[in-house]
Amino acid sequence: MLSIETLVTFISISTFLCFLPGPDNLLVLSQSAINGCKYGILITIGLCIGLVIHTFLVSLGIAAIIQANTLAFEIIRLLGVFYLTYLAWGAFKAKPIHLKSNTKSNTKSFNDTKKLIKKGLFMNLSNPKVIIFFLAFLPQFTTDNTIAIPVSLQLLYLGLIFVVIAFTVFTFISYLSGFLNKMISSKPSVQTILNRITSLIFIALAINLCIDQRLPIV
């Protein structure tokens, strides 16, 4: 079993990283602020499912294959560029939601649970930097001591801890930004500005992912 010191260090660093601005928590933040915390939580579930998949890939060693295979990385990278561009266009065209339509919006979020979860899932899986980050980050907290559990299980253990941390942080972000819903739902101009900023963020991320020709170790 990993030492307490190692776990505390890992949890502290992971929590800090989850709070740093990135495509995942920015998506949760913007959607929760506009549509309510239910949107953010459902997207968070999808994002965390993606993290679980990445964790299993890393623990099984498939991540090393993707890192070494330029074609595989390029395909995933281009899918990420197209999807980020699609998200940017959707945010740019998004119409303001009025306060009176909040109840209807929340009902729609319940009926579209699968759609929102899939959105978060694809958002996470289409970013090749996530799996490369896991490959570079998680092994630093493992040990090759013969008494310890196998490294593959250690990676799985650490990855799942990271998923729990990400879910907790993103849920906190959802609830925090959800409080802004009542304040901005009756102000279309605020929503329009927020949507434009979100669109620009996604465009910037897409451009960065498009021009980044190297295998990134975040």
mmCIF file of C-alpha atoms in Angstrom, residues 5-215:
data_model
loop_
_atom_site.group_PDB
_atom_site.id
_atom_site.type_symbol
_atom_site.label_atom_id
_atom_site.label_comp_id
_atom_site.label_asym_id
_atom_site.label_seq_id
_atom_site.Cartn_x
_atom_site.Cartn_y
_atom_site.Cartn_z
ATOM 1 C CA GLU A 5 2.885 10.875 2.818
ATOM 2 C CA THR A 6 2.597 9.803 -0.816
ATOM 3 C CA LEU A 7 -1.194 9.848 -0.734
ATOM 4 C CA VAL A 8 -1.343 13.278 0.926
ATOM 5 C CA THR A 9 1.064 14.683 -1.657
ATOM 6 C CA PHE A 10 -0.840 13.090 -4.534
ATOM 7 C CA ILE A 11 -4.235 14.293 -3.277
ATOM 8 C CA SER A 12 -2.935 17.824 -2.679
ATOM 9 C CA ILE A 13 -1.374 18.147 -6.138
ATOM 10 C CA SER A 14 -4.372 16.539 -7.847
ATOM 11 C CA THR A 15 -6.804 18.901 -6.120
ATOM 12 C CA PHE A 16 -4.722 21.895 -7.168
ATOM 13 C CA LEU A 17 -4.585 20.677 -10.778
ATOM 14 C CA CYS A 18 -8.362 20.131 -10.903
ATOM 15 C CA PHE A 19 -8.953 23.740 -9.887
ATOM 16 C CA LEU A 20 -6.649 25.100 -12.605
ATOM 17 C CA PRO A 21 -8.550 26.510 -15.622
ATOM 18 C CA GLY A 22 -8.905 23.837 -18.283
ATOM 19 C CA PRO A 23 -11.409 22.741 -20.942
ATOM 20 C CA ASP A 24 -13.200 20.398 -18.534
ATOM 21 C CA ASN A 25 -13.860 22.682 -15.574
ATOM 22 C CA LEU A 26 -14.446 25.680 -17.854
ATOM 23 C CA LEU A 27 -17.202 23.704 -19.570
ATOM 24 C CA VAL A 28 -18.720 22.774 -16.201
ATOM 25 C CA LEU A 29 -18.443 26.354 -14.946
ATOM 26 C CA SER A 30 -20.030 28.014 -17.972
ATOM 27 C CA GLN A 31 -22.859 25.494 -18.384
ATOM 28 C CA SER A 32 -23.724 25.538 -14.675
ATOM 29 C CA ALA A 33 -23.747 29.333 -14.532
ATOM 30 C CA ILE A 34 -26.139 29.576 -17.478
ATOM 31 C CA ASN A 35 -28.350 26.484 -17.104
ATOM 32 C CA GLY A 36 -28.063 25.562 -13.427
ATOM 33 C CA CYS A 37 -25.960 23.141 -11.415
ATOM 34 C CA LYS A 38 -27.770 20.036 -12.766
ATOM 35 C CA TYR A 39 -26.209 20.658 -16.178
ATOM 36 C CA GLY A 40 -22.748 20.917 -14.656
ATOM 37 C CA ILE A 41 -23.142 17.787 -12.537
ATOM 38 C CA LEU A 42 -24.347 15.682 -15.470
ATOM 39 C CA ILE A 43 -21.452 16.904 -17.610
ATOM 40 C CA THR A 44 -19.131 16.180 -14.667
ATOM 41 C CA ILE A 45 -20.358 12.577 -14.585
ATOM 42 C CA GLY A 46 -19.468 12.227 -18.267
ATOM 43 C CA LEU A 47 -16.053 13.806 -17.722
ATOM 44 C CA CYS A 48 -15.307 11.454 -14.835
ATOM 45 C CA ILE A 49 -16.364 8.407 -16.848
ATOM 46 C CA GLY A 50 -13.787 9.535 -19.384
ATOM 47 C CA LEU A 51 -11.182 9.813 -16.626
ATOM 48 C CA VAL A 52 -12.005 6.267 -15.502
ATOM 49 C CA ILE A 53 -11.452 5.022 -19.067
ATOM 50 C CA HIS A 54 -8.133 6.886 -19.241
ATOM 51 C CA THR A 55 -7.144 5.345 -15.907
ATOM 52 C CA PHE A 56 -7.747 1.822 -17.170
ATOM 53 C CA LEU A 57 -5.870 2.556 -20.398
ATOM 54 C CA VAL A 58 -2.860 3.811 -18.468
ATOM 55 C CA SER A 59 -2.915 0.907 -16.028
ATOM 56 C CA LEU A 60 -3.063 -1.539 -18.925
ATOM 57 C CA GLY A 61 -0.189 0.178 -20.698
ATOM 58 C CA ILE A 62 -2.177 1.188 -23.781
ATOM 59 C CA ALA A 63 -1.338 4.837 -23.154
ATOM 60 C CA ALA A 64 2.300 4.056 -23.957
ATOM 61 C CA ILE A 65 1.240 2.729 -27.347
ATOM 62 C CA ILE A 66 -0.742 5.906 -28.124
ATOM 63 C CA GLN A 67 2.195 8.028 -27.024
ATOM 64 C CA ALA A 68 4.543 6.134 -29.348
ATOM 65 C CA ASN A 69 2.095 5.947 -32.268
ATOM 66 C CA THR A 70 2.031 9.306 -34.030
ATOM 67 C CA LEU A 71 -0.925 8.378 -36.262
ATOM 68 C CA ALA A 72 -3.103 7.355 -33.302
ATOM 69 C CA PHE A 73 -2.280 10.575 -31.494
ATOM 70 C CA GLU A 74 -2.973 12.689 -34.595
ATOM 71 C CA ILE A 75 -6.401 11.107 -35.106
ATOM 72 C CA ILE A 76 -7.419 11.745 -31.510
ATOM 73 C CA ARG A 77 -5.946 15.244 -31.629
ATOM 74 C CA LEU A 78 -7.876 16.185 -34.779
ATOM 75 C CA LEU A 79 -11.101 14.817 -33.307
ATOM 76 C CA GLY A 80 -10.469 17.049 -30.322
ATOM 77 C CA VAL A 81 -9.919 20.088 -32.576
ATOM 78 C CA PHE A 82 -13.168 19.481 -34.460
ATOM 79 C CA TYR A 83 -15.158 18.947 -31.276
ATOM 80 C CA LEU A 84 -13.756 22.048 -29.558
ATOM 81 C CA THR A 85 -14.657 24.041 -32.671
ATOM 82 C CA TYR A 86 -18.147 22.575 -32.561
ATOM 83 C CA LEU A 87 -18.488 23.575 -28.901
ATOM 84 C CA ALA A 88 -17.245 27.081 -29.733
ATOM 85 C CA TRP A 89 -19.846 27.475 -32.478
ATOM 86 C CA GLY A 90 -22.587 26.174 -30.199
ATOM 87 C CA ALA A 91 -21.625 28.639 -27.461
ATOM 88 C CA PHE A 92 -21.486 31.492 -29.984
ATOM 89 C CA LYS A 93 -25.002 30.744 -31.247
ATOM 90 C CA ALA A 94 -26.491 30.032 -27.803
ATOM 91 C CA LYS A 95 -29.502 32.184 -26.964
ATOM 92 C CA PRO A 96 -30.016 33.712 -23.501
ATOM 93 C CA ILE A 97 -32.199 31.760 -21.087
ATOM 94 C CA HIS A 98 -34.779 33.806 -19.206
ATOM 95 C CA LEU A 99 -35.630 33.304 -15.551
ATOM 96 C CA LYS A 100 -39.181 32.157 -16.345
ATOM 97 C CA SER A 101 -37.810 29.279 -18.443
ATOM 98 C CA ASN A 102 -35.575 27.897 -15.680
ATOM 99 C CA THR A 103 -38.064 25.235 -14.629
ATOM 100 C CA LYS A 104 -38.430 24.101 -18.218
ATOM 101 C CA SER A 105 -34.678 24.148 -18.669
ATOM 102 C CA ASN A 106 -34.143 21.973 -15.581
ATOM 103 C CA THR A 107 -36.766 19.508 -16.832
ATOM 104 C CA LYS A 108 -34.987 19.355 -20.166
ATOM 105 C CA SER A 109 -31.684 18.690 -18.431
ATOM 106 C CA PHE A 110 -33.304 15.717 -16.685
ATOM 107 C CA ASN A 111 -34.738 14.336 -19.911
ATOM 108 C CA ASP A 112 -31.435 14.885 -21.721
ATOM 109 C CA THR A 113 -29.329 13.213 -19.044
ATOM 110 C CA LYS A 114 -27.672 10.822 -21.471
ATOM 111 C CA LYS A 115 -26.948 13.615 -23.943
ATOM 112 C CA LEU A 116 -25.220 15.753 -21.313
ATOM 113 C CA ILE A 117 -23.235 12.811 -19.928
ATOM 114 C CA LYS A 118 -22.123 11.901 -23.451
ATOM 115 C CA LYS A 119 -21.090 15.513 -24.031
ATOM 116 C CA GLY A 120 -18.812 15.429 -20.995
ATOM 117 C CA LEU A 121 -17.530 11.971 -21.901
ATOM 118 C CA PHE A 122 -16.602 12.913 -25.478
ATOM 119 C CA MET A 123 -15.113 16.197 -24.300
ATOM 120 C CA ASN A 124 -12.737 14.262 -22.063
ATOM 121 C CA LEU A 125 -11.935 11.377 -24.410
ATOM 122 C CA SER A 126 -11.288 13.692 -27.382
ATOM 123 C CA ASN A 127 -8.452 15.422 -25.547
ATOM 124 C CA PRO A 128 -5.278 13.338 -26.085
ATOM 125 C CA LYS A 129 -3.430 15.405 -23.484
ATOM 126 C CA VAL A 130 -5.437 13.765 -20.694
ATOM 127 C CA ILE A 131 -4.095 10.276 -21.254
ATOM 128 C CA ILE A 132 -0.562 11.574 -21.815
ATOM 129 C CA PHE A 133 -0.859 13.586 -18.613
ATOM 130 C CA PHE A 134 -1.972 10.487 -16.717
ATOM 131 C CA LEU A 135 0.940 8.553 -18.200
ATOM 132 C CA ALA A 136 3.405 11.218 -17.047
ATOM 133 C CA PHE A 137 1.780 12.085 -13.697
ATOM 134 C CA LEU A 138 0.547 8.880 -12.057
ATOM 135 C CA PRO A 139 3.764 6.788 -12.268
ATOM 136 C CA GLN A 140 5.602 9.416 -10.203
ATOM 137 C CA PHE A 141 3.665 8.269 -7.132
ATOM 138 C CA THR A 142 4.157 4.532 -7.579
ATOM 139 C CA THR A 143 6.815 2.298 -6.090
ATOM 140 C CA ASP A 144 8.573 -0.734 -7.542
ATOM 141 C CA ASN A 145 9.123 -2.261 -4.116
ATOM 142 C CA THR A 146 8.512 -6.004 -4.360
ATOM 143 C CA ILE A 147 6.417 -5.893 -1.172
ATOM 144 C CA ALA A 148 4.076 -3.299 -2.657
ATOM 145 C CA ILE A 149 1.119 -4.065 -4.888
ATOM 146 C CA PRO A 150 1.845 -4.337 -8.641
ATOM 147 C CA VAL A 151 2.516 -1.044 -10.402
ATOM 148 C CA SER A 152 -0.482 -1.542 -12.703
ATOM 149 C CA LEU A 153 -2.781 -1.760 -9.666
ATOM 150 C CA GLN A 154 -1.081 1.243 -8.105
ATOM 151 C CA LEU A 155 -1.784 3.229 -11.268
ATOM 152 C CA LEU A 156 -5.400 2.098 -11.191
ATOM 153 C CA TYR A 157 -5.665 3.030 -7.503
ATOM 154 C CA LEU A 158 -4.157 6.483 -8.019
ATOM 155 C CA GLY A 159 -6.225 7.114 -11.132
ATOM 156 C CA LEU A 160 -9.481 6.322 -9.341
ATOM 157 C CA ILE A 161 -8.494 8.635 -6.483
ATOM 158 C CA PHE A 162 -7.908 11.357 -9.072
ATOM 159 C CA VAL A 163 -11.378 10.684 -10.518
ATOM 160 C CA VAL A 164 -12.975 11.085 -7.078
ATOM 161 C CA ILE A 165 -11.094 14.353 -6.561
ATOM 162 C CA ALA A 166 -12.101 15.634 -10.002
ATOM 163 C CA PHE A 167 -15.751 14.747 -9.382
ATOM 164 C CA THR A 168 -15.705 16.521 -6.007
ATOM 165 C CA VAL A 169 -14.021 19.656 -7.381
ATOM 166 C CA PHE A 170 -16.201 19.853 -10.510
ATOM 167 C CA THR A 171 -19.366 19.295 -8.458
ATOM 168 C CA PHE A 172 -18.282 22.109 -6.148
ATOM 169 C CA ILE A 173 -17.750 24.303 -9.200
ATOM 170 C CA SER A 174 -21.218 23.327 -10.468
ATOM 171 C CA TYR A 175 -22.935 24.325 -7.246
ATOM 172 C CA LEU A 176 -20.913 27.516 -6.903
ATOM 173 C CA SER A 177 -21.647 28.671 -10.434
ATOM 174 C CA GLY A 178 -25.221 27.455 -10.141
ATOM 175 C CA PHE A 179 -25.844 30.240 -7.650
ATOM 176 C CA LEU A 180 -25.077 32.669 -10.456
ATOM 177 C CA ASN A 181 -27.986 31.288 -12.468
ATOM 178 C CA LYS A 182 -30.645 33.412 -10.775
ATOM 179 C CA MET A 183 -28.481 36.486 -11.118
ATOM 180 C CA ILE A 184 -27.706 36.169 -14.832
ATOM 181 C CA SER A 185 -30.835 34.382 -16.103
ATOM 182 C CA SER A 186 -32.759 37.658 -16.211
ATOM 183 C CA LYS A 187 -29.867 39.531 -17.846
ATOM 184 C CA PRO A 188 -29.519 38.427 -21.494
ATOM 185 C CA SER A 189 -26.534 40.720 -22.073
ATOM 186 C CA VAL A 190 -24.550 38.993 -19.299
ATOM 187 C CA GLN A 191 -25.347 35.587 -20.748
ATOM 188 C CA THR A 192 -24.349 36.729 -24.235
ATOM 189 C CA ILE A 193 -20.996 37.990 -22.955
ATOM 190 C CA LEU A 194 -20.415 34.739 -21.043
ATOM 191 C CA ASN A 195 -21.281 32.683 -24.123
ATOM 192 C CA ARG A 196 -18.916 34.740 -26.266
ATOM 193 C CA ILE A 197 -16.108 34.308 -23.748
ATOM 194 C CA THR A 198 -16.789 30.561 -23.622
ATOM 195 C CA SER A 199 -16.703 30.433 -27.426
ATOM 196 C CA LEU A 200 -13.362 32.273 -27.532
ATOM 197 C CA ILE A 201 -11.916 29.932 -24.909
ATOM 198 C CA PHE A 202 -12.887 26.867 -26.937
ATOM 199 C CA ILE A 203 -11.510 28.422 -30.127
ATOM 200 C CA ALA A 204 -8.218 29.190 -28.370
ATOM 201 C CA LEU A 205 -8.015 25.622 -27.061
ATOM 202 C CA ALA A 206 -8.784 24.235 -30.518
ATOM 203 C CA ILE A 207 -6.093 26.395 -32.149
ATOM 204 C CA ASN A 208 -3.564 25.417 -29.496
ATOM 205 C CA LEU A 209 -4.376 21.745 -29.961
ATOM 206 C CA CYS A 210 -4.214 22.138 -33.743
ATOM 207 C CA ILE A 211 -0.778 23.786 -33.883
ATOM 208 C CA ASP A 212 0.776 21.647 -31.139
ATOM 209 C CA GLN A 213 2.724 19.150 -33.229
ATOM 210 C CA ARG A 214 4.513 17.464 -30.364
ATOM 211 C CA LEU A 215 3.318 14.748 -28.004
#
